[in-house]
Amino acid sequence: GENVEQHPSTLSVQEGDSAVIKCTYSDSASNYFPWYKQELGKGPQLIIDIRSNVGEKKDQRIAVTLNKTAKHFSLHITETQPEDSAVYFCAASYNDMRFGAGTRLTVKP
Amino acid sequence: NAGVTQTPKFRILKIGQSMTLQCTQDMNHNYMYWYRQDPGMGLKLIYYSVGAGITDKGEVPNGYNVSRSTTEDFPLRLELAAPSQTSVYFCASSYRPLRSGDLAFFGQGTRLTVV
């Protein structure tokens, strides 16, 4: 089955800096790669996703890149704000969805 | 606009006890899922359902059972609680499969402790 690894497990940045979270996956058949944000005490929420036929996707301060050959994808958050502080999960999907272990992002004001 | 509602929010069980985690969605979604989230880990799929009357095992189904008698409800049953089942449980729903890119709605979670 699919195996998703996510790094780093914790990330602390200064407000205004960029944050990058990286994931690798094992199943070359996976074709859908979402990113979820989980705030304290809440369920995960989809923030951006990318399909295997696209190399990069942007939505305001958030972007995701995908390298199918290397089987890795990354989340980029620019101009970070304190409200970006949360746990971020990557996932890879073909028949089912497998999640990474999560990255706890802290944005210091 | 309730979305996905899980009850209870918190529960402490003794080893060997049983309980049912309730999940209801009011969006007429076909697909429903149960995940568990252990500390420092991602979500792992326990069971899922593609429609009323149909359920399938996920990644970690042992020790759990589910049923889907209606489109709205997808309860998760623990028959003989074990300490290894201490976790946060999330129910989710989507109109189409998650792999299609459809938006999944998650409940607030149930924090279960087995002592």
PDB file of C-alpha atoms in Angstrom:
ATOM      1  CA  GLY A   1       0.000   0.000   0.000  1.00  0.00           C
ATOM      2  CA  GLU A   2       0.890   3.665  -0.125  1.00  0.00           C
ATOM      3  CA  ASN A   3       3.379   5.055   2.384  1.00  0.00           C
ATOM      4  CA  VAL A   4       3.653   8.800   2.902  1.00  0.00           C
ATOM      5  CA  GLU A   5       6.545  10.420   4.766  1.00  0.00           C
ATOM      6  CA  GLN A   6       6.424  14.044   5.851  1.00  0.00           C
ATOM      7  CA  HIS A   7       9.206  16.377   7.023  1.00  0.00           C
ATOM      8  CA  PRO A   8       9.868  18.225   9.200  1.00  0.00           C
ATOM      9  CA  SER A   9       7.736  17.170  12.159  1.00  0.00           C
ATOM     10  CA  THR A  10       7.999  20.659  13.674  1.00  0.00           C
ATOM     11  CA  LEU A  11       8.768  23.976  12.044  1.00  0.00           C
ATOM     12  CA  SER A  12       9.123  27.380  13.654  1.00  0.00           C
ATOM     13  CA  VAL A  13       9.369  30.525  11.551  1.00  0.00           C
ATOM     14  CA  GLN A  14       9.243  34.258  12.126  1.00  0.00           C
ATOM     15  CA  GLU A  15       6.163  36.112  10.937  1.00  0.00           C
ATOM     16  CA  GLY A  16       6.664  37.166   7.333  1.00  0.00           C
ATOM     17  CA  ASP A  17       9.100  34.371   6.527  1.00  0.00           C
ATOM     18  CA  SER A  18       8.305  31.428   4.235  1.00  0.00           C
ATOM     19  CA  ALA A  19       7.597  27.885   5.380  1.00  0.00           C
ATOM     20  CA  VAL A  20       8.156  24.721   3.343  1.00  0.00           C
ATOM     21  CA  ILE A  21       6.882  21.250   4.212  1.00  0.00           C
ATOM     22  CA  LYS A  22       7.929  18.235   2.151  1.00  0.00           C
ATOM     23  CA  CYS A  23       6.335  14.842   1.571  1.00  0.00           C
ATOM     24  CA  THR A  24       7.362  11.714  -0.292  1.00  0.00           C
ATOM     25  CA  TYR A  25       5.130   8.855  -1.375  1.00  0.00           C
ATOM     26  CA  SER A  26       5.803   5.301  -2.455  1.00  0.00           C
ATOM     27  CA  ASP A  27       2.969   4.292  -4.819  1.00  0.00           C
ATOM     28  CA  SER A  28       3.583   5.612  -8.324  1.00  0.00           C
ATOM     29  CA  ALA A  29      -0.116   5.093  -9.077  1.00  0.00           C
ATOM     30  CA  SER A  30      -1.136   7.851  -6.636  1.00  0.00           C
ATOM     31  CA  ASN A  31      -2.623  10.728  -8.566  1.00  0.00           C
ATOM     32  CA  TYR A  32      -4.140  13.097  -6.044  1.00  0.00           C
ATOM     33  CA  PHE A  33      -2.239  14.989  -3.348  1.00  0.00           C
ATOM     34  CA  PRO A  34      -4.170  17.147  -0.887  1.00  0.00           C
ATOM     35  CA  TRP A  35      -2.906  19.217   2.020  1.00  0.00           C
ATOM     36  CA  TYR A  36      -4.913  19.641   5.218  1.00  0.00           C
ATOM     37  CA  LYS A  37      -4.634  22.168   8.023  1.00  0.00           C
ATOM     38  CA  GLN A  38      -5.676  21.134  11.509  1.00  0.00           C
ATOM     39  CA  GLU A  39      -6.152  23.745  14.192  1.00  0.00           C
ATOM     40  CA  LEU A  40      -6.226  22.830  17.861  1.00  0.00           C
ATOM     41  CA  GLY A  41      -9.368  20.925  18.813  1.00  0.00           C
ATOM     42  CA  LYS A  42     -10.716  20.824  15.271  1.00  0.00           C
ATOM     43  CA  GLY A  43     -10.873  18.369  12.415  1.00  0.00           C
ATOM     44  CA  PRO A  44      -8.566  18.686   9.380  1.00  0.00           C
ATOM     45  CA  GLN A  45      -9.566  21.116   6.646  1.00  0.00           C
ATOM     46  CA  LEU A  46      -8.488  20.916   3.026  1.00  0.00           C
ATOM     47  CA  ILE A  47      -6.403  23.959   2.087  1.00  0.00           C
ATOM     48  CA  ILE A  48      -4.999  23.060  -1.324  1.00  0.00           C
ATOM     49  CA  ASP A  49      -4.594  20.026  -3.545  1.00  0.00           C
ATOM     50  CA  ILE A  50      -2.810  18.999  -6.719  1.00  0.00           C
ATOM     51  CA  ARG A  51      -3.300  16.300  -9.296  1.00  0.00           C
ATOM     52  CA  SER A  52      -0.610  14.253 -10.995  1.00  0.00           C
ATOM     53  CA  ASN A  53      -1.005  16.036 -14.321  1.00  0.00           C
ATOM     54  CA  VAL A  54      -0.036  19.378 -12.768  1.00  0.00           C
ATOM     55  CA  GLY A  55       3.398  20.443 -11.533  1.00  0.00           C
ATOM     56  CA  GLU A  56       2.455  23.457  -9.434  1.00  0.00           C
ATOM     57  CA  LYS A  57      -0.643  25.125  -8.062  1.00  0.00           C
ATOM     58  CA  LYS A  58      -1.008  28.426  -6.211  1.00  0.00           C
ATOM     59  CA  ASP A  59      -3.714  29.940  -4.076  1.00  0.00           C
ATOM     60  CA  GLN A  60      -2.757  33.333  -2.688  1.00  0.00           C
ATOM     61  CA  ARG A  61       0.036  32.703  -0.127  1.00  0.00           C
ATOM     62  CA  ILE A  62      -0.079  28.953  -0.487  1.00  0.00           C
ATOM     63  CA  ALA A  63       1.481  26.868  -3.252  1.00  0.00           C
ATOM     64  CA  VAL A  64       2.036  23.185  -3.806  1.00  0.00           C
ATOM     65  CA  THR A  65       4.581  21.594  -6.141  1.00  0.00           C
ATOM     66  CA  LEU A  66       4.678  18.007  -7.350  1.00  0.00           C
ATOM     67  CA  ASN A  67       7.563  16.007  -8.802  1.00  0.00           C
ATOM     68  CA  LYS A  68       6.111  12.738 -10.050  1.00  0.00           C
ATOM     69  CA  THR A  69       9.439  11.326 -11.151  1.00  0.00           C
ATOM     70  CA  ALA A  70      10.944  11.755  -7.698  1.00  0.00           C
ATOM     71  CA  LYS A  71       7.605  11.011  -5.977  1.00  0.00           C
ATOM     72  CA  HIS A  72       7.647  14.037  -3.758  1.00  0.00           C
ATOM     73  CA  PHE A  73       5.470  17.083  -3.261  1.00  0.00           C
ATOM     74  CA  SER A  74       5.798  20.191  -1.140  1.00  0.00           C
ATOM     75  CA  LEU A  75       3.674  22.873   0.495  1.00  0.00           C
ATOM     76  CA  HIS A  76       4.972  26.438   0.418  1.00  0.00           C
ATOM     77  CA  ILE A  77       3.495  29.183   2.577  1.00  0.00           C
ATOM     78  CA  THR A  78       4.811  32.691   1.936  1.00  0.00           C
ATOM     79  CA  GLU A  79       4.491  35.778   4.153  1.00  0.00           C
ATOM     80  CA  THR A  80       3.505  33.612   7.095  1.00  0.00           C
ATOM     81  CA  GLN A  81       1.123  35.001   9.716  1.00  0.00           C
ATOM     82  CA  PRO A  82       0.455  33.863  13.311  1.00  0.00           C
ATOM     83  CA  GLU A  83      -2.888  32.412  12.196  1.00  0.00           C
ATOM     84  CA  ASP A  84      -1.001  30.010   9.933  1.00  0.00           C
ATOM     85  CA  SER A  85       0.136  28.225  13.110  1.00  0.00           C
ATOM     86  CA  ALA A  86      -1.398  24.731  13.006  1.00  0.00           C
ATOM     87  CA  VAL A  87      -0.602  21.134  12.154  1.00  0.00           C
ATOM     88  CA  TYR A  88      -0.373  20.468   8.422  1.00  0.00           C
ATOM     89  CA  PHE A  89      -0.907  17.058   6.859  1.00  0.00           C
ATOM     90  CA  CYS A  90      -0.058  15.900   3.377  1.00  0.00           C
ATOM     91  CA  ALA A  91      -1.801  12.926   1.814  1.00  0.00           C
ATOM     92  CA  ALA A  92      -1.521  10.803  -1.305  1.00  0.00           C
ATOM     93  CA  SER A  93      -4.385   8.986  -2.925  1.00  0.00           C
ATOM     94  CA  TYR A  94      -5.183   6.488  -5.598  1.00  0.00           C
ATOM     95  CA  ASN A  95      -7.737   4.006  -4.295  1.00  0.00           C
ATOM     96  CA  ASP A  96      -7.567   5.264  -0.745  1.00  0.00           C
ATOM     97  CA  MET A  97      -6.021   8.199   1.065  1.00  0.00           C
ATOM     98  CA  ARG A  98      -2.853   7.843   3.127  1.00  0.00           C
ATOM     99  CA  PHE A  99      -1.710  10.694   5.355  1.00  0.00           C
ATOM    100  CA  GLY A 100       1.697  11.882   6.424  1.00  0.00           C
ATOM    101  CA  ALA A 101       2.479  12.171  10.150  1.00  0.00           C
ATOM    102  CA  GLY A 102       1.964  15.935  10.182  1.00  0.00           C
ATOM    103  CA  THR A 103       4.063  19.069  10.652  1.00  0.00           C
ATOM    104  CA  ARG A 104       3.448  21.413  13.553  1.00  0.00           C
ATOM    105  CA  LEU A 105       4.039  24.912  12.210  1.00  0.00           C
ATOM    106  CA  THR A 106       4.542  27.758  14.660  1.00  0.00           C
ATOM    107  CA  VAL A 107       4.683  31.317  13.347  1.00  0.00           C
ATOM    108  CA  LYS A 108       6.230  33.674  15.891  1.00  0.00           C
ATOM    109  CA  PRO A 109       5.019  37.281  15.844  1.00  0.00           C
TER     110      PRO A 109
ATOM    111  CA  ASN B   1     -25.475  24.010   8.268  1.00  0.00           C
ATOM    112  CA  ALA B   2     -24.388  21.351  10.778  1.00  0.00           C
ATOM    113  CA  GLY B   3     -22.015  19.457   8.438  1.00  0.00           C
ATOM    114  CA  VAL B   4     -20.507  16.406  10.150  1.00  0.00           C
ATOM    115  CA  THR B   5     -21.467  15.915  13.790  1.00  0.00           C
ATOM    116  CA  GLN B   6     -19.666  13.517  16.086  1.00  0.00           C
ATOM    117  CA  THR B   7     -20.668  12.504  19.582  1.00  0.00           C
ATOM    118  CA  PRO B   8     -19.364  12.283  22.212  1.00  0.00           C
ATOM    119  CA  LYS B   9     -16.449  14.750  22.216  1.00  0.00           C
ATOM    120  CA  PHE B  10     -14.651  12.969  25.041  1.00  0.00           C
ATOM    121  CA  ARG B  11     -14.952   9.530  26.622  1.00  0.00           C
ATOM    122  CA  ILE B  12     -13.039   7.422  29.101  1.00  0.00           C
ATOM    123  CA  LEU B  13     -13.566   3.663  28.855  1.00  0.00           C
ATOM    124  CA  LYS B  14     -12.350   0.805  30.992  1.00  0.00           C
ATOM    125  CA  ILE B  15     -10.610  -2.121  29.321  1.00  0.00           C
ATOM    126  CA  GLY B  16     -13.174  -4.545  27.956  1.00  0.00           C
ATOM    127  CA  GLN B  17     -16.052  -2.075  27.830  1.00  0.00           C
ATOM    128  CA  SER B  18     -17.862  -1.341  24.615  1.00  0.00           C
ATOM    129  CA  MET B  19     -19.147   1.873  23.105  1.00  0.00           C
ATOM    130  CA  THR B  20     -20.417   3.411  19.902  1.00  0.00           C
ATOM    131  CA  LEU B  21     -19.065   6.607  18.427  1.00  0.00           C
ATOM    132  CA  GLN B  22     -21.806   8.403  16.566  1.00  0.00           C
ATOM    133  CA  CYS B  23     -21.375  10.272  13.283  1.00  0.00           C
ATOM    134  CA  THR B  24     -24.082  12.086  11.343  1.00  0.00           C
ATOM    135  CA  GLN B  25     -23.896  14.248   8.242  1.00  0.00           C
ATOM    136  CA  ASP B  26     -26.647  16.343   6.746  1.00  0.00           C
ATOM    137  CA  MET B  27     -25.096  17.017   3.335  1.00  0.00           C
ATOM    138  CA  ASN B  28     -26.463  13.895   1.586  1.00  0.00           C
ATOM    139  CA  HIS B  29     -22.893  12.676   1.047  1.00  0.00           C
ATOM    140  CA  ASN B  30     -22.415   9.183  -0.309  1.00  0.00           C
ATOM    141  CA  TYR B  31     -18.988   8.578   1.172  1.00  0.00           C
ATOM    142  CA  MET B  32     -18.244   8.431   4.870  1.00  0.00           C
ATOM    143  CA  TYR B  33     -15.019   7.570   6.677  1.00  0.00           C
ATOM    144  CA  TRP B  34     -13.680   6.846  10.119  1.00  0.00           C
ATOM    145  CA  TYR B  35     -10.079   7.788  10.913  1.00  0.00           C
ATOM    146  CA  ARG B  36      -8.016   7.543  14.054  1.00  0.00           C
ATOM    147  CA  GLN B  37      -5.225   9.949  14.894  1.00  0.00           C
ATOM    148  CA  ASP B  38      -2.565   8.894  17.346  1.00  0.00           C
ATOM    149  CA  PRO B  39      -0.220  11.482  18.895  1.00  0.00           C
ATOM    150  CA  GLY B  40       2.396  12.649  16.419  1.00  0.00           C
ATOM    151  CA  MET B  41       0.885  10.539  13.655  1.00  0.00           C
ATOM    152  CA  GLY B  42      -1.228  11.159  10.615  1.00  0.00           C
ATOM    153  CA  LEU B  43      -4.762   9.938  10.221  1.00  0.00           C
ATOM    154  CA  LYS B  44      -5.241   6.239   9.597  1.00  0.00           C
ATOM    155  CA  LEU B  45      -8.369   4.939   7.900  1.00  0.00           C
ATOM    156  CA  ILE B  46     -10.386   2.457   9.981  1.00  0.00           C
ATOM    157  CA  TYR B  47     -13.480   1.869   7.847  1.00  0.00           C
ATOM    158  CA  TYR B  48     -15.278   3.630   5.061  1.00  0.00           C
ATOM    159  CA  SER B  49     -18.618   3.452   3.300  1.00  0.00           C
ATOM    160  CA  VAL B  50     -19.537   4.305  -0.280  1.00  0.00           C
ATOM    161  CA  GLY B  51     -23.256   4.398   0.401  1.00  0.00           C
ATOM    162  CA  ALA B  52     -26.024   3.074   2.594  1.00  0.00           C
ATOM    163  CA  GLY B  53     -25.665  -0.658   3.180  1.00  0.00           C
ATOM    164  CA  ILE B  54     -22.029  -0.810   1.998  1.00  0.00           C
ATOM    165  CA  THR B  55     -18.952  -0.739   4.220  1.00  0.00           C
ATOM    166  CA  ASP B  56     -15.304  -1.640   3.655  1.00  0.00           C
ATOM    167  CA  LYS B  57     -12.207  -2.059   5.775  1.00  0.00           C
ATOM    168  CA  GLY B  58      -9.514   0.547   5.739  1.00  0.00           C
ATOM    169  CA  GLU B  59      -5.937   0.437   6.941  1.00  0.00           C
ATOM    170  CA  VAL B  60      -6.548  -0.417  10.628  1.00  0.00           C
ATOM    171  CA  PRO B  61      -9.983  -2.119  11.040  1.00  0.00           C
ATOM    172  CA  ASN B  62      -9.154  -4.639  13.776  1.00  0.00           C
ATOM    173  CA  GLY B  63     -11.154  -4.113  16.962  1.00  0.00           C
ATOM    174  CA  TYR B  64     -13.837  -2.006  15.273  1.00  0.00           C
ATOM    175  CA  ASN B  65     -17.128  -2.493  13.495  1.00  0.00           C
ATOM    176  CA  VAL B  66     -19.311  -0.138  11.494  1.00  0.00           C
ATOM    177  CA  SER B  67     -22.744  -0.052   9.924  1.00  0.00           C
ATOM    178  CA  ARG B  68     -24.403   2.249   7.397  1.00  0.00           C
ATOM    179  CA  SER B  69     -28.151   1.732   7.555  1.00  0.00           C
ATOM    180  CA  THR B  70     -28.885   5.276   6.366  1.00  0.00           C
ATOM    181  CA  THR B  71     -27.071   7.833   4.216  1.00  0.00           C
ATOM    182  CA  GLU B  72     -26.777  10.182   7.175  1.00  0.00           C
ATOM    183  CA  ASP B  73     -25.368   7.930   9.912  1.00  0.00           C
ATOM    184  CA  PHE B  74     -22.120   5.977  10.155  1.00  0.00           C
ATOM    185  CA  PRO B  75     -21.554   4.744  13.734  1.00  0.00           C
ATOM    186  CA  LEU B  76     -18.262   3.158  14.821  1.00  0.00           C
ATOM    187  CA  ARG B  77     -18.464   0.361  17.386  1.00  0.00           C
ATOM    188  CA  LEU B  78     -15.737  -0.751  19.793  1.00  0.00           C
ATOM    189  CA  GLU B  79     -16.710  -4.098  21.278  1.00  0.00           C
ATOM    190  CA  LEU B  80     -13.878  -4.828  23.724  1.00  0.00           C
ATOM    191  CA  ALA B  81     -11.945  -1.648  24.369  1.00  0.00           C
ATOM    192  CA  ALA B  82      -8.173  -1.973  24.645  1.00  0.00           C
ATOM    193  CA  PRO B  83      -5.532   0.620  25.651  1.00  0.00           C
ATOM    194  CA  SER B  84      -4.235   0.528  22.062  1.00  0.00           C
ATOM    195  CA  GLN B  85      -7.519   2.128  21.003  1.00  0.00           C
ATOM    196  CA  THR B  86      -6.760   5.278  22.958  1.00  0.00           C
ATOM    197  CA  SER B  87      -6.788   7.891  20.205  1.00  0.00           C
ATOM    198  CA  VAL B  88      -8.677  10.771  18.639  1.00  0.00           C
ATOM    199  CA  TYR B  89     -11.310   9.549  16.203  1.00  0.00           C
ATOM    200  CA  PHE B  90     -12.480  11.599  13.243  1.00  0.00           C
ATOM    201  CA  CYS B  91     -15.474  10.982  11.059  1.00  0.00           C
ATOM    202  CA  ALA B  92     -15.519  12.519   7.578  1.00  0.00           C
ATOM    203  CA  SER B  93     -17.810  12.613   4.581  1.00  0.00           C
ATOM    204  CA  SER B  94     -17.627  13.528   0.910  1.00  0.00           C
ATOM    205  CA  TYR B  95     -20.007  13.440  -2.025  1.00  0.00           C
ATOM    206  CA  ARG B  96     -17.563  11.600  -4.271  1.00  0.00           C
ATOM    207  CA  PRO B  97     -14.422   9.559  -3.388  1.00  0.00           C
ATOM    208  CA  LEU B  98     -11.593  11.557  -1.817  1.00  0.00           C
ATOM    209  CA  ARG B  99      -9.308  10.506  -4.683  1.00  0.00           C
ATOM    210  CA  SER B 100     -11.564  12.429  -7.070  1.00  0.00           C
ATOM    211  CA  GLY B 101     -10.561  15.636  -5.350  1.00  0.00           C
ATOM    212  CA  ASP B 102     -13.905  16.135  -3.728  1.00  0.00           C
ATOM    213  CA  LEU B 103     -13.878  18.207  -0.583  1.00  0.00           C
ATOM    214  CA  ALA B 104     -14.013  16.123   2.575  1.00  0.00           C
ATOM    215  CA  PHE B 105     -15.747  17.496   5.634  1.00  0.00           C
ATOM    216  CA  PHE B 106     -14.413  16.366   8.967  1.00  0.00           C
ATOM    217  CA  GLY B 107     -16.157  16.242  12.313  1.00  0.00           C
ATOM    218  CA  GLN B 108     -14.661  17.818  15.415  1.00  0.00           C
ATOM    219  CA  GLY B 109     -13.278  14.542  16.687  1.00  0.00           C
ATOM    220  CA  THR B 110     -13.843  12.223  19.664  1.00  0.00           C
ATOM    221  CA  ARG B 111     -11.027  11.906  22.167  1.00  0.00           C
ATOM    222  CA  LEU B 112     -11.171   8.365  23.587  1.00  0.00           C
ATOM    223  CA  THR B 113      -9.062   7.111  26.470  1.00  0.00           C
ATOM    224  CA  VAL B 114      -9.050   3.441  27.467  1.00  0.00           C
ATOM    225  CA  VAL B 115      -7.752   2.743  30.961  1.00  0.00           C
TER     226      VAL B 115
END
